[in-house]
mmCIF file of C-alpha atoms in Angstrom:
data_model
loop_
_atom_site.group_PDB
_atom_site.id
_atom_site.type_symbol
_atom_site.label_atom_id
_atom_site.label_comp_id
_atom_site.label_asym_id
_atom_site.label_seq_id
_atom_site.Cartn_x
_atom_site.Cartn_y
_atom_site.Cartn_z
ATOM 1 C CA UNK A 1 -20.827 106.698 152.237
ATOM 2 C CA UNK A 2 -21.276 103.274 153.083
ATOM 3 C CA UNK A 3 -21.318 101.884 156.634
ATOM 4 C CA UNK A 4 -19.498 98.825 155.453
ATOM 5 C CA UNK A 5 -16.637 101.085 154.520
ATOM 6 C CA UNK A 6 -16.467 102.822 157.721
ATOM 7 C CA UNK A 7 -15.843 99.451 160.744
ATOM 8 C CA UNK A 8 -15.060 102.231 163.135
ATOM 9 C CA UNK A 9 -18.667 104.071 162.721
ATOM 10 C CA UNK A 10 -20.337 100.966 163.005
ATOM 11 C CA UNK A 11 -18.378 100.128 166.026
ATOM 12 C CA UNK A 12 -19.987 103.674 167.668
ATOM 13 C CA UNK A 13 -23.307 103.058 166.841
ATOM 14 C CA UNK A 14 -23.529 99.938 168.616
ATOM 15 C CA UNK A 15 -22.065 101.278 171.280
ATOM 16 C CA UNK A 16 -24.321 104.466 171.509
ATOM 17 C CA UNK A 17 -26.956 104.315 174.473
ATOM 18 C CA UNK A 18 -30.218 102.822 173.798
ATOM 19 C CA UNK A 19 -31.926 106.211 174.350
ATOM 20 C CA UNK A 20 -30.165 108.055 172.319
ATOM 21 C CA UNK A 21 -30.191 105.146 169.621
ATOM 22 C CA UNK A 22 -33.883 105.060 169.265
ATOM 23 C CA UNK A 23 -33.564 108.854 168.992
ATOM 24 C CA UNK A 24 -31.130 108.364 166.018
ATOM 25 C CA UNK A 25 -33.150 105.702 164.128
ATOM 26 C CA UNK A 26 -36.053 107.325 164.593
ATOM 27 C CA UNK A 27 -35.169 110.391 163.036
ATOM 28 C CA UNK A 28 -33.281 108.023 160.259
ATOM 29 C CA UNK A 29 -36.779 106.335 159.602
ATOM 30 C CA UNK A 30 -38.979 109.453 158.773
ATOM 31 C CA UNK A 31 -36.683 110.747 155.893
ATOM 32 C CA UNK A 32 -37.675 107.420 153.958
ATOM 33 C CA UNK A 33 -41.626 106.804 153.022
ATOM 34 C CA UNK A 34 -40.895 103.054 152.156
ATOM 35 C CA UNK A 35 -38.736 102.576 155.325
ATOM 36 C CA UNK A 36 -41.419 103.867 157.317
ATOM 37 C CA UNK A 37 -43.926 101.685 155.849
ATOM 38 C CA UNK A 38 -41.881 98.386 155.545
ATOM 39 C CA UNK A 39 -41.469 98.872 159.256
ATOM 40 C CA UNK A 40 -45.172 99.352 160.089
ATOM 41 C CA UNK A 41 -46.102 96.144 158.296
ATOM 42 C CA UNK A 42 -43.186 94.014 159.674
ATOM 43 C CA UNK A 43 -44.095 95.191 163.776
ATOM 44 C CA UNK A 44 -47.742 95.991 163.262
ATOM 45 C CA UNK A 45 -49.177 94.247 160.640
ATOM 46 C CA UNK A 46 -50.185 90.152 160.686
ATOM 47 C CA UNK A 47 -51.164 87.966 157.628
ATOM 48 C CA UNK A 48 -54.556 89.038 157.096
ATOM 49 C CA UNK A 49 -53.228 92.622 155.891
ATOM 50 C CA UNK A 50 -51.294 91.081 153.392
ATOM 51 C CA UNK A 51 -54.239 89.855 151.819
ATOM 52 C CA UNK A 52 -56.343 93.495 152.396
ATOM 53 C CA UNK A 53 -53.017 94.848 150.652
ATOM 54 C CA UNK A 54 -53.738 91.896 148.379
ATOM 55 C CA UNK A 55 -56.792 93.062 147.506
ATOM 56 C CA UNK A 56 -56.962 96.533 147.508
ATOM 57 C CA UNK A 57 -54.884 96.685 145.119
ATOM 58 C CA UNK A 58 -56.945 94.135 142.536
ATOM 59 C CA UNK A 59 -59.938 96.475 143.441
ATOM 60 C CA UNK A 60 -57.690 99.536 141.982
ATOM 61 C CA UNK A 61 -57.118 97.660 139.132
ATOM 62 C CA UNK A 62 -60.913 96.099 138.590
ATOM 63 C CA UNK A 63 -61.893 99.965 138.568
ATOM 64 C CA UNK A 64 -59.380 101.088 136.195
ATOM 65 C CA UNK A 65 -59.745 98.105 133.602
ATOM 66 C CA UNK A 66 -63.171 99.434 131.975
ATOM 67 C CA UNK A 67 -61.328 102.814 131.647
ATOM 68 C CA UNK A 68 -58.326 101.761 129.890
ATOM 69 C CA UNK A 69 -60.264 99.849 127.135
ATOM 70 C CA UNK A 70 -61.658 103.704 126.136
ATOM 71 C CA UNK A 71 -58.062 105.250 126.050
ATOM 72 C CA UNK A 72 -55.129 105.800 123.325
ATOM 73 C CA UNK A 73 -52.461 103.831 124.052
ATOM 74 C CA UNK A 74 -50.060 106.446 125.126
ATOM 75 C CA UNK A 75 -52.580 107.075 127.597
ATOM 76 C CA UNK A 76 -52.953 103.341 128.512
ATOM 77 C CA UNK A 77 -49.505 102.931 129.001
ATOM 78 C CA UNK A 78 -48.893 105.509 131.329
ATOM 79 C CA UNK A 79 -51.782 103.840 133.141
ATOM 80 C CA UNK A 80 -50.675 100.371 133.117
ATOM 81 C CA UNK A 81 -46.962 101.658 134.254
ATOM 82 C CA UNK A 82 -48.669 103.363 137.365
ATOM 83 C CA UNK A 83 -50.258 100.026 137.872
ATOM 84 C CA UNK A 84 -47.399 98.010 137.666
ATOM 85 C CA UNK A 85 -45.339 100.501 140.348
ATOM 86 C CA UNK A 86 -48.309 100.102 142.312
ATOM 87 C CA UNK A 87 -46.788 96.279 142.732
ATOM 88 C CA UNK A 88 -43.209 97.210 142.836
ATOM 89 C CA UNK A 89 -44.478 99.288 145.915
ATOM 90 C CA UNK A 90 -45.990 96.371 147.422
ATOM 91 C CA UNK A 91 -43.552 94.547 147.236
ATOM 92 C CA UNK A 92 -40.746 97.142 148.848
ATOM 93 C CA UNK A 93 -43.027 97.234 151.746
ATOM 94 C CA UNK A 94 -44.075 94.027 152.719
ATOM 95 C CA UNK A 95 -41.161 91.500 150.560
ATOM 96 C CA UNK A 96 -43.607 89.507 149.258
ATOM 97 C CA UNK A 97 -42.118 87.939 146.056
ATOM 98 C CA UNK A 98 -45.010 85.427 145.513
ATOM 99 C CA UNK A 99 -47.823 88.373 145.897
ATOM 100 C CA UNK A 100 -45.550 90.649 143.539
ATOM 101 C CA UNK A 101 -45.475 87.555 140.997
ATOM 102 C CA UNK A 102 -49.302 86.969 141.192
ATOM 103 C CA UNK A 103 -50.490 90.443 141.237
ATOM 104 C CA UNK A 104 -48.595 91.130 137.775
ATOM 105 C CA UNK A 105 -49.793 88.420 136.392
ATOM 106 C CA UNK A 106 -52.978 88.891 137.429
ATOM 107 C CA UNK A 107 -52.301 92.569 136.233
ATOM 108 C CA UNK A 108 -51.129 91.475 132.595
ATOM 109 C CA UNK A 109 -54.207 89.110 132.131
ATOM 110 C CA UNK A 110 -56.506 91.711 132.710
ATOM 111 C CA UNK A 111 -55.322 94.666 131.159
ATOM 112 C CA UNK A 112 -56.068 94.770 127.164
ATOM 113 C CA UNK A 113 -53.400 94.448 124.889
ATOM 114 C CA UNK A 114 -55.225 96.739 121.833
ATOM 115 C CA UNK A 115 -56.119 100.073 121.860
ATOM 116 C CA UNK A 116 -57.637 102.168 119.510
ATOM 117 C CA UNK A 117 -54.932 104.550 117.283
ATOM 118 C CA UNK A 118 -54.946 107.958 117.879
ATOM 119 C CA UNK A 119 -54.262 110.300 115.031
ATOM 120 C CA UNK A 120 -50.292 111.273 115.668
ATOM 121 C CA UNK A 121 -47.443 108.401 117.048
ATOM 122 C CA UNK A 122 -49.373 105.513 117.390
ATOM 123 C CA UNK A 123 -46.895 103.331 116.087
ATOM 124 C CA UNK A 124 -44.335 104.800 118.649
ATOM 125 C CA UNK A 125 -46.592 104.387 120.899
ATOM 126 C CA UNK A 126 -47.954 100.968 120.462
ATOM 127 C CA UNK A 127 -44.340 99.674 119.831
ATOM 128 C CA UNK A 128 -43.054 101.009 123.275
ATOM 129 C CA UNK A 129 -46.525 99.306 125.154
ATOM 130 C CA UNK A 130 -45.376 95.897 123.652
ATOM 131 C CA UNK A 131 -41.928 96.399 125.145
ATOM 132 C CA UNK A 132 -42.587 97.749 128.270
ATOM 133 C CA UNK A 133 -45.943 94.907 128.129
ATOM 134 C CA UNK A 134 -43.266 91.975 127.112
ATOM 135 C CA UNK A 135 -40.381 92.907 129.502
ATOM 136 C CA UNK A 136 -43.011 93.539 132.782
ATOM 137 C CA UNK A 137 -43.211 89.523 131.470
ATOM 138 C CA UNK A 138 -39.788 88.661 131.065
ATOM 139 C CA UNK A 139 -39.391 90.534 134.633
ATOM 140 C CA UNK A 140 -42.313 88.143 136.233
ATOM 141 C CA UNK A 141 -41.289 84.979 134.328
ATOM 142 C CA UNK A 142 -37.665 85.177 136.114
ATOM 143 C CA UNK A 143 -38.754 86.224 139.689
ATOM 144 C CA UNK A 144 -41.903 83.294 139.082
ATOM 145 C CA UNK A 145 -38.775 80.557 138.207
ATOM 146 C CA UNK A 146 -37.195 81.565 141.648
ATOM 147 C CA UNK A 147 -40.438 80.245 143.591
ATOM 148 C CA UNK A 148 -40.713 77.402 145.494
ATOM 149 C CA UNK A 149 -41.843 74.714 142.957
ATOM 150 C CA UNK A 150 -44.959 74.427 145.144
ATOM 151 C CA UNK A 151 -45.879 78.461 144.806
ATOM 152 C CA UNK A 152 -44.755 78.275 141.068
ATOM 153 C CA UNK A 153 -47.501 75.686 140.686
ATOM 154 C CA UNK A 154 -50.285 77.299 142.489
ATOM 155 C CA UNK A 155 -49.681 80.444 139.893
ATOM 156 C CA UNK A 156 -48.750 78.263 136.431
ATOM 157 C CA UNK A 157 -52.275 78.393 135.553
ATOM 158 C CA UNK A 158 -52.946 82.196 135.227
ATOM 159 C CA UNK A 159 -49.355 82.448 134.037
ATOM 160 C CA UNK A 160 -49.759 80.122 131.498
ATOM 161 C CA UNK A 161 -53.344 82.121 130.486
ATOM 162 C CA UNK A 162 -51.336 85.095 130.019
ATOM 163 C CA UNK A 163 -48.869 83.355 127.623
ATOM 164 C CA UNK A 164 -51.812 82.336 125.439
ATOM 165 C CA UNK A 165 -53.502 85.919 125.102
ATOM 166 C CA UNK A 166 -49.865 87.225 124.561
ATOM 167 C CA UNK A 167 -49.399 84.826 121.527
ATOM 168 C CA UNK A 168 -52.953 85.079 120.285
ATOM 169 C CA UNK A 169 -52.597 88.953 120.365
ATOM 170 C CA UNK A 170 -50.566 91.159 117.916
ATOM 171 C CA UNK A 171 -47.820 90.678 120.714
ATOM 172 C CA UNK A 172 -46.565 87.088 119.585
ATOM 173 C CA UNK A 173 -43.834 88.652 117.283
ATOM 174 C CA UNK A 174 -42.754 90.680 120.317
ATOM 175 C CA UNK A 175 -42.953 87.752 122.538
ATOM 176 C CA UNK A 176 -41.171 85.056 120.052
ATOM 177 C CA UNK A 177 -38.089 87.924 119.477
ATOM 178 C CA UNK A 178 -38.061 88.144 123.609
ATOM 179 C CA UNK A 179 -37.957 84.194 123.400
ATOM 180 C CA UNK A 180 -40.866 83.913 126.233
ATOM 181 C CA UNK A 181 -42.130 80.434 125.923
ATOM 182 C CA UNK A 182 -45.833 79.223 124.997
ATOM 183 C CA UNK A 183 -46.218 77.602 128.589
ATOM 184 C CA UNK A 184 -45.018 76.885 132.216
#
Protein backbone atom coordinates (compact mmCIF):
# COMPACT_ATOMS: atom_id res chain seq x y z
CA UNK A 1 0.00 0.00 0.00
CA UNK A 2 1.13 3.22 -1.00
CA UNK A 3 0.33 6.48 0.82
CA UNK A 4 0.05 8.24 -2.48
CA UNK A 5 -2.84 5.96 -3.27
CA UNK A 6 -4.63 6.53 -0.14
CA UNK A 7 -5.24 11.06 -0.05
CA UNK A 8 -7.60 10.32 2.76
CA UNK A 9 -4.81 8.51 5.10
CA UNK A 10 -2.50 11.10 4.43
CA UNK A 11 -5.05 13.65 5.24
CA UNK A 12 -5.26 11.78 9.02
CA UNK A 13 -1.84 11.68 9.64
CA UNK A 14 -1.33 15.23 9.36
CA UNK A 15 -3.96 15.82 11.29
CA UNK A 16 -3.00 13.36 14.18
CA UNK A 17 -1.66 15.20 17.43
CA UNK A 18 1.92 15.89 17.66
CA UNK A 19 2.23 13.48 20.63
CA UNK A 20 0.83 10.83 19.34
CA UNK A 21 2.67 11.51 15.90
CA UNK A 22 6.09 11.26 17.30
CA UNK A 23 4.77 8.09 18.96
CA UNK A 24 3.80 6.74 15.46
CA UNK A 25 7.06 7.65 13.63
CA UNK A 26 8.98 6.56 16.16
CA UNK A 27 7.82 3.21 16.26
CA UNK A 28 7.83 3.46 12.16
CA UNK A 29 11.67 4.30 12.41
CA UNK A 30 12.98 1.26 14.48
CA UNK A 31 11.57 -1.45 12.05
CA UNK A 32 14.13 -0.01 9.37
CA UNK A 33 18.14 -0.20 10.20
CA UNK A 34 18.92 2.28 7.26
CA UNK A 35 16.04 4.64 8.28
CA UNK A 36 17.33 4.75 11.62
CA UNK A 37 20.72 5.52 10.57
CA UNK A 38 20.01 8.01 7.67
CA UNK A 39 18.19 9.89 10.38
CA UNK A 40 21.04 9.91 12.94
CA UNK A 41 23.46 11.34 10.39
CA UNK A 42 21.02 13.96 8.91
CA UNK A 43 20.04 15.48 12.88
CA UNK A 44 23.21 14.43 14.61
CA UNK A 45 25.93 14.19 12.48
CA UNK A 46 28.03 17.44 10.82
CA UNK A 47 30.63 17.29 7.93
CA UNK A 48 33.51 16.02 9.68
CA UNK A 49 31.68 12.48 10.10
CA UNK A 50 31.30 12.25 6.61
CA UNK A 51 34.83 12.18 6.20
CA UNK A 52 35.41 9.58 9.50
CA UNK A 53 32.66 7.54 7.44
CA UNK A 54 34.99 8.49 4.59
CA UNK A 55 37.65 6.95 5.99
CA UNK A 56 36.76 4.18 7.91
CA UNK A 57 35.71 2.67 5.32
CA UNK A 58 39.21 3.08 3.08
CA UNK A 59 40.85 1.68 6.34
CA UNK A 60 38.45 -1.57 5.88
CA UNK A 61 39.50 -1.79 2.60
CA UNK A 62 43.53 -0.99 3.13
CA UNK A 63 43.25 -4.10 5.61
CA UNK A 64 41.51 -6.36 3.35
CA UNK A 65 43.64 -5.58 0.10
CA UNK A 66 46.85 -7.72 1.22
CA UNK A 67 44.32 -10.55 1.92
CA UNK A 68 42.59 -10.69 -1.27
CA UNK A 69 45.85 -10.90 -3.36
CA UNK A 70 46.28 -14.61 -1.39
CA UNK A 71 42.66 -15.79 -2.29
CA UNK A 72 40.85 -17.79 -5.30
CA UNK A 73 38.82 -15.71 -7.05
CA UNK A 74 35.53 -17.07 -6.01
CA UNK A 75 36.71 -16.14 -2.75
CA UNK A 76 37.83 -12.63 -3.90
CA UNK A 77 34.73 -11.91 -5.35
CA UNK A 78 32.60 -12.53 -2.61
CA UNK A 79 35.02 -10.19 -0.87
CA UNK A 80 35.09 -7.41 -3.23
CA UNK A 81 31.01 -7.64 -3.45
CA UNK A 82 30.92 -7.16 0.46
CA UNK A 83 33.15 -4.24 -0.21
CA UNK A 84 31.29 -2.69 -2.74
CA UNK A 85 27.78 -2.98 -0.46
CA UNK A 86 29.84 -1.56 2.10
CA UNK A 87 29.49 1.78 -0.32
CA UNK A 88 26.00 1.20 -1.41
CA UNK A 89 25.42 1.38 2.47
CA UNK A 90 27.11 4.57 2.70
CA UNK A 91 25.56 5.98 0.49
CA UNK A 92 21.72 4.97 1.71
CA UNK A 93 22.70 6.59 4.88
CA UNK A 94 24.25 9.70 4.36
CA UNK A 95 23.18 10.48 0.15
CA UNK A 96 26.40 11.21 -0.71
CA UNK A 97 26.68 10.55 -4.51
CA UNK A 98 30.19 12.14 -4.89
CA UNK A 99 31.66 9.95 -1.76
CA UNK A 100 29.79 6.78 -3.29
CA UNK A 101 31.55 7.70 -6.77
CA UNK A 102 35.05 8.17 -5.18
CA UNK A 103 35.05 5.40 -2.77
CA UNK A 104 34.38 2.81 -5.75
CA UNK A 105 36.74 4.09 -7.61
CA UNK A 106 39.06 4.26 -5.16
CA UNK A 107 37.77 0.63 -4.38
CA UNK A 108 38.34 -0.67 -8.09
CA UNK A 109 41.94 0.84 -8.25
CA UNK A 110 43.00 -0.94 -5.41
CA UNK A 111 41.61 -4.20 -5.50
CA UNK A 112 43.64 -6.73 -7.95
CA UNK A 113 42.17 -7.77 -10.97
CA UNK A 114 44.17 -11.50 -11.10
CA UNK A 115 43.96 -14.16 -8.91
CA UNK A 116 45.50 -17.29 -8.78
CA UNK A 117 43.17 -20.46 -10.36
CA UNK A 118 41.95 -22.80 -8.13
CA UNK A 119 41.64 -26.37 -9.24
CA UNK A 120 37.61 -26.65 -10.10
CA UNK A 121 35.46 -23.45 -11.94
CA UNK A 122 37.91 -21.00 -12.34
CA UNK A 123 36.83 -19.99 -15.56
CA UNK A 124 33.22 -19.53 -14.14
CA UNK A 125 34.55 -17.90 -11.71
CA UNK A 126 36.94 -15.49 -13.20
CA UNK A 127 34.34 -14.74 -16.00
CA UNK A 128 31.59 -13.67 -13.43
CA UNK A 129 34.52 -11.28 -11.39
CA UNK A 130 35.05 -9.45 -14.79
CA UNK A 131 31.32 -8.84 -15.05
CA UNK A 132 30.40 -8.04 -11.80
CA UNK A 133 34.28 -5.96 -11.85
CA UNK A 134 33.14 -4.17 -15.36
CA UNK A 135 29.46 -3.38 -14.49
CA UNK A 136 30.45 -1.97 -10.61
CA UNK A 137 32.29 0.42 -13.57
CA UNK A 138 29.66 0.96 -15.89
CA UNK A 139 27.49 1.64 -12.54
CA UNK A 140 30.24 4.43 -11.32
CA UNK A 141 30.95 5.82 -14.82
CA UNK A 142 27.05 6.85 -15.11
CA UNK A 143 26.44 8.15 -11.50
CA UNK A 144 30.33 10.02 -12.03
CA UNK A 145 28.68 11.76 -15.54
CA UNK A 146 25.77 13.09 -13.28
CA UNK A 147 28.36 15.22 -11.10
CA UNK A 148 28.79 18.63 -11.12
CA UNK A 149 31.48 19.19 -13.83
CA UNK A 150 33.57 20.66 -10.98
CA UNK A 151 33.29 17.22 -8.67
CA UNK A 152 33.66 15.13 -11.95
CA UNK A 153 37.01 16.88 -12.33
CA UNK A 154 38.36 16.61 -8.91
CA UNK A 155 37.80 12.56 -9.38
CA UNK A 156 38.84 12.22 -13.43
CA UNK A 157 42.24 11.48 -12.36
CA UNK A 158 41.81 8.24 -10.28
CA UNK A 159 38.96 7.42 -12.65
CA UNK A 160 40.91 7.72 -15.50
CA UNK A 161 43.85 5.42 -13.51
CA UNK A 162 41.34 2.83 -13.20
CA UNK A 163 40.51 2.83 -16.97
CA UNK A 164 44.20 2.23 -17.71
CA UNK A 165 44.74 -0.87 -15.28
CA UNK A 166 41.31 -2.13 -16.65
CA UNK A 167 42.68 -2.05 -20.30
CA UNK A 168 46.19 -3.11 -19.41
CA UNK A 169 44.69 -6.13 -17.47
CA UNK A 170 43.09 -9.31 -18.99
CA UNK A 171 39.81 -7.15 -18.51
CA UNK A 172 40.17 -4.95 -21.79
CA UNK A 173 38.09 -7.51 -23.87
CA UNK A 174 35.46 -7.25 -21.13
CA UNK A 175 35.73 -3.58 -21.00
CA UNK A 176 35.83 -2.90 -25.02
CA UNK A 177 32.44 -5.44 -25.33
CA UNK A 178 30.90 -3.11 -22.28
CA UNK A 179 32.06 -0.09 -24.56
CA UNK A 180 33.73 1.77 -21.35
CA UNK A 181 36.01 4.31 -22.83
CA UNK A 182 39.98 4.60 -22.42
CA UNK A 183 39.55 8.06 -20.54
CA UNK A 184 37.42 10.86 -18.88
Amino acid sequence: MKLAEHKNLKTAITELPVKEKDKLLLRLIAKDKVLTEHLHYKLLEDESDLESRKEQIKSDIESQISELKKLSVKEALVKVRKMITGVNHFYKVTKDTFGEVELKVYILNKIPVDYKRSIFGYKDFGFLFATFYIKTVTITLNKFKKLHEDLQFDLSENINQLLAKIYSSKLAGAAEAADLPKEV
